[in-house]
Amino acid sequence: MSTIEVYKAELARYLEGFGANVRRLRMAAKPRCSQEELSRLTGLHRTEIGKIEQGMVEPRLTTLAILADGLGVTIDDLLAGLWVPIERKPSPHDGSWKLEPERAVSSNASAPGRQPAAGL
């Protein structure tokens, strides 16, 4: 398995664990809190909360603070039981990032609507 595949697999497991924590804390709230109610409390869209709980997105730091505030918990509570990830996102220059052939761009091509810089 390539470095990028290992990184993506660990990230997916981590986000699933984080999402399970958010759901557990939301369901443990008294009174019980629906995704719609958490949306109202936080200003986050209900579908964003659903995607977080499903481990489909990696929330930003500000979103962690907003979720913790809305649930009346700490960021530590949101991260409870999660490990410090071992894998780091590999550099695109280390060779583990491979573009699919149909998505690869020739070094001579310029982005649509852009002119090459003078002297290039």
mmCIF file of C-alpha atoms in Angstrom:
data_model
loop_
_atom_site.group_PDB
_atom_site.id
_atom_site.type_symbol
_atom_site.label_atom_id
_atom_site.label_comp_id
_atom_site.label_asym_id
_atom_site.label_seq_id
_atom_site.Cartn_x
_atom_site.Cartn_y
_atom_site.Cartn_z
ATOM 1 C CA MET A 1 0.000 0.000 0.000
ATOM 2 C CA SER A 2 1.395 3.413 -0.930
ATOM 3 C CA THR A 3 2.083 6.122 1.617
ATOM 4 C CA ILE A 4 -0.893 8.159 0.401
ATOM 5 C CA GLU A 5 -3.194 5.117 0.668
ATOM 6 C CA VAL A 6 -2.021 4.465 4.243
ATOM 7 C CA TYR A 7 -2.575 8.137 5.087
ATOM 8 C CA LYS A 8 -6.078 8.152 3.576
ATOM 9 C CA ALA A 9 -7.041 4.920 5.367
ATOM 10 C CA GLU A 10 -5.914 6.234 8.752
ATOM 11 C CA LEU A 11 -7.637 9.576 8.148
ATOM 12 C CA ALA A 12 -10.888 7.777 7.267
ATOM 13 C CA ARG A 13 -10.750 5.725 10.503
ATOM 14 C CA TYR A 14 -9.975 8.856 12.524
ATOM 15 C CA LEU A 15 -12.849 10.851 11.002
ATOM 16 C CA GLU A 16 -15.255 7.949 11.577
ATOM 17 C CA GLY A 17 -14.221 7.885 15.252
ATOM 18 C CA PHE A 18 -14.624 11.634 15.545
ATOM 19 C CA GLY A 19 -18.053 11.459 13.911
ATOM 20 C CA ALA A 20 -19.114 8.713 16.323
ATOM 21 C CA ASN A 21 -18.069 10.961 19.231
ATOM 22 C CA VAL A 22 -20.129 13.872 17.883
ATOM 23 C CA ARG A 23 -23.172 11.619 17.464
ATOM 24 C CA ARG A 24 -22.715 10.044 20.924
ATOM 25 C CA LEU A 25 -22.464 13.452 22.584
ATOM 26 C CA ARG A 26 -25.439 14.792 20.621
ATOM 27 C CA MET A 27 -27.582 11.803 21.575
ATOM 28 C CA ALA A 28 -26.467 11.973 25.231
ATOM 29 C CA ALA A 29 -27.544 15.604 25.566
ATOM 30 C CA LYS A 30 -30.482 16.231 27.890
ATOM 31 C CA PRO A 31 -32.937 16.680 26.346
ATOM 32 C CA ARG A 32 -31.818 14.565 23.411
ATOM 33 C CA CYS A 33 -30.553 16.739 20.555
ATOM 34 C CA SER A 34 -31.422 16.079 16.905
ATOM 35 C CA GLN A 35 -29.194 17.101 14.019
ATOM 36 C CA GLU A 36 -31.758 19.825 13.250
ATOM 37 C CA GLU A 37 -31.546 21.147 16.818
ATOM 38 C CA LEU A 38 -27.745 21.083 16.765
ATOM 39 C CA SER A 39 -27.913 22.931 13.459
ATOM 40 C CA ARG A 40 -30.058 25.627 15.070
ATOM 41 C CA LEU A 41 -27.726 25.877 18.078
ATOM 42 C CA THR A 42 -24.538 26.093 16.026
ATOM 43 C CA GLY A 43 -25.515 27.737 12.750
ATOM 44 C CA LEU A 44 -23.985 24.769 10.904
ATOM 45 C CA HIS A 45 -26.125 23.230 8.185
ATOM 46 C CA ARG A 46 -27.833 19.961 9.165
ATOM 47 C CA THR A 47 -26.227 18.142 6.234
ATOM 48 C CA GLU A 48 -22.775 19.297 7.370
ATOM 49 C CA ILE A 49 -23.468 17.822 10.814
ATOM 50 C CA GLY A 50 -24.585 14.590 9.136
ATOM 51 C CA LYS A 51 -21.421 14.448 7.027
ATOM 52 C CA ILE A 52 -19.274 15.031 10.125
ATOM 53 C CA GLU A 53 -21.081 12.249 12.003
ATOM 54 C CA GLN A 54 -20.588 9.890 9.034
ATOM 55 C CA GLY A 55 -16.855 10.691 8.853
ATOM 56 C CA MET A 56 -17.213 12.091 5.341
ATOM 57 C CA VAL A 57 -15.585 15.483 5.994
ATOM 58 C CA GLU A 58 -12.669 16.794 8.020
ATOM 59 C CA PRO A 59 -14.001 19.729 10.051
ATOM 60 C CA ARG A 60 -11.967 22.883 10.493
ATOM 61 C CA LEU A 61 -10.715 23.998 13.900
ATOM 62 C CA THR A 62 -13.414 26.671 14.116
ATOM 63 C CA THR A 63 -16.065 24.027 13.424
ATOM 64 C CA LEU A 64 -14.725 21.973 16.360
ATOM 65 C CA ALA A 65 -15.124 24.985 18.647
ATOM 66 C CA ILE A 66 -18.643 25.656 17.310
ATOM 67 C CA LEU A 67 -19.687 22.008 17.789
ATOM 68 C CA ALA A 68 -18.253 21.863 21.309
ATOM 69 C CA ASP A 69 -20.078 25.069 22.252
ATOM 70 C CA GLY A 70 -23.360 23.881 20.734
ATOM 71 C CA LEU A 71 -23.155 20.551 22.549
ATOM 72 C CA GLY A 72 -22.014 22.129 25.821
ATOM 73 C CA VAL A 73 -18.810 20.051 25.870
ATOM 74 C CA THR A 74 -15.095 20.657 25.420
ATOM 75 C CA ILE A 75 -13.012 19.947 22.344
ATOM 76 C CA ASP A 76 -11.326 17.273 24.484
ATOM 77 C CA ASP A 77 -14.736 15.590 24.806
ATOM 78 C CA LEU A 78 -15.096 15.616 21.003
ATOM 79 C CA LEU A 79 -11.691 13.935 20.656
ATOM 80 C CA ALA A 80 -12.098 11.454 23.552
ATOM 81 C CA GLY A 81 -10.690 8.023 22.764
ATOM 82 C CA LEU A 82 -9.096 9.095 19.484
ATOM 83 C CA TRP A 83 -5.429 8.479 18.867
ATOM 84 C CA VAL A 84 -2.846 10.914 17.563
ATOM 85 C CA PRO A 85 -2.574 9.985 13.889
ATOM 86 C CA ILE A 86 0.742 8.378 12.960
ATOM 87 C CA GLU A 87 0.580 9.068 9.248
ATOM 88 C CA ARG A 88 1.109 12.564 7.893
ATOM 89 C CA LYS A 89 -0.067 13.794 4.539
ATOM 90 C CA PRO A 90 2.796 12.970 2.191
ATOM 91 C CA SER A 91 4.394 15.697 0.158
ATOM 92 C CA PRO A 92 3.204 15.761 -3.441
ATOM 93 C CA HIS A 93 6.915 15.775 -4.342
ATOM 94 C CA ASP A 94 7.763 12.415 -2.756
ATOM 95 C CA GLY A 95 6.231 10.386 -5.585
ATOM 96 C CA SER A 96 3.337 8.856 -3.616
ATOM 97 C CA TRP A 97 0.801 11.220 -5.218
ATOM 98 C CA LYS A 98 0.033 9.836 -8.637
ATOM 99 C CA LEU A 99 -2.302 11.710 -10.944
ATOM 100 C CA GLU A 100 -4.736 9.627 -12.922
ATOM 101 C CA PRO A 101 -3.624 9.726 -16.594
ATOM 102 C CA GLU A 102 -6.769 11.552 -17.744
ATOM 103 C CA ARG A 103 -6.279 14.187 -15.045
ATOM 104 C CA ALA A 104 -2.564 14.698 -15.561
ATOM 105 C CA VAL A 105 -1.660 18.079 -16.982
ATOM 106 C CA SER A 106 1.322 18.605 -19.212
ATOM 107 C CA SER A 107 3.902 21.041 -17.875
ATOM 108 C CA ASN A 108 3.404 23.122 -21.040
ATOM 109 C CA ALA A 109 -0.339 23.582 -20.473
ATOM 110 C CA SER A 110 -1.647 26.683 -18.815
ATOM 111 C CA ALA A 111 -4.856 26.937 -16.811
ATOM 112 C CA PRO A 112 -7.941 28.013 -18.790
ATOM 113 C CA GLY A 113 -8.100 31.774 -19.102
ATOM 114 C CA ARG A 114 -4.511 32.256 -17.947
ATOM 115 C CA GLN A 115 -1.586 33.461 -19.983
ATOM 116 C CA PRO A 116 1.866 32.014 -19.336
ATOM 117 C CA ALA A 117 4.175 34.311 -17.430
ATOM 118 C CA ALA A 118 6.575 36.348 -19.553
ATOM 119 C CA GLY A 119 9.813 34.573 -20.281
ATOM 120 C CA LEU A 120 8.447 31.063 -19.777
#
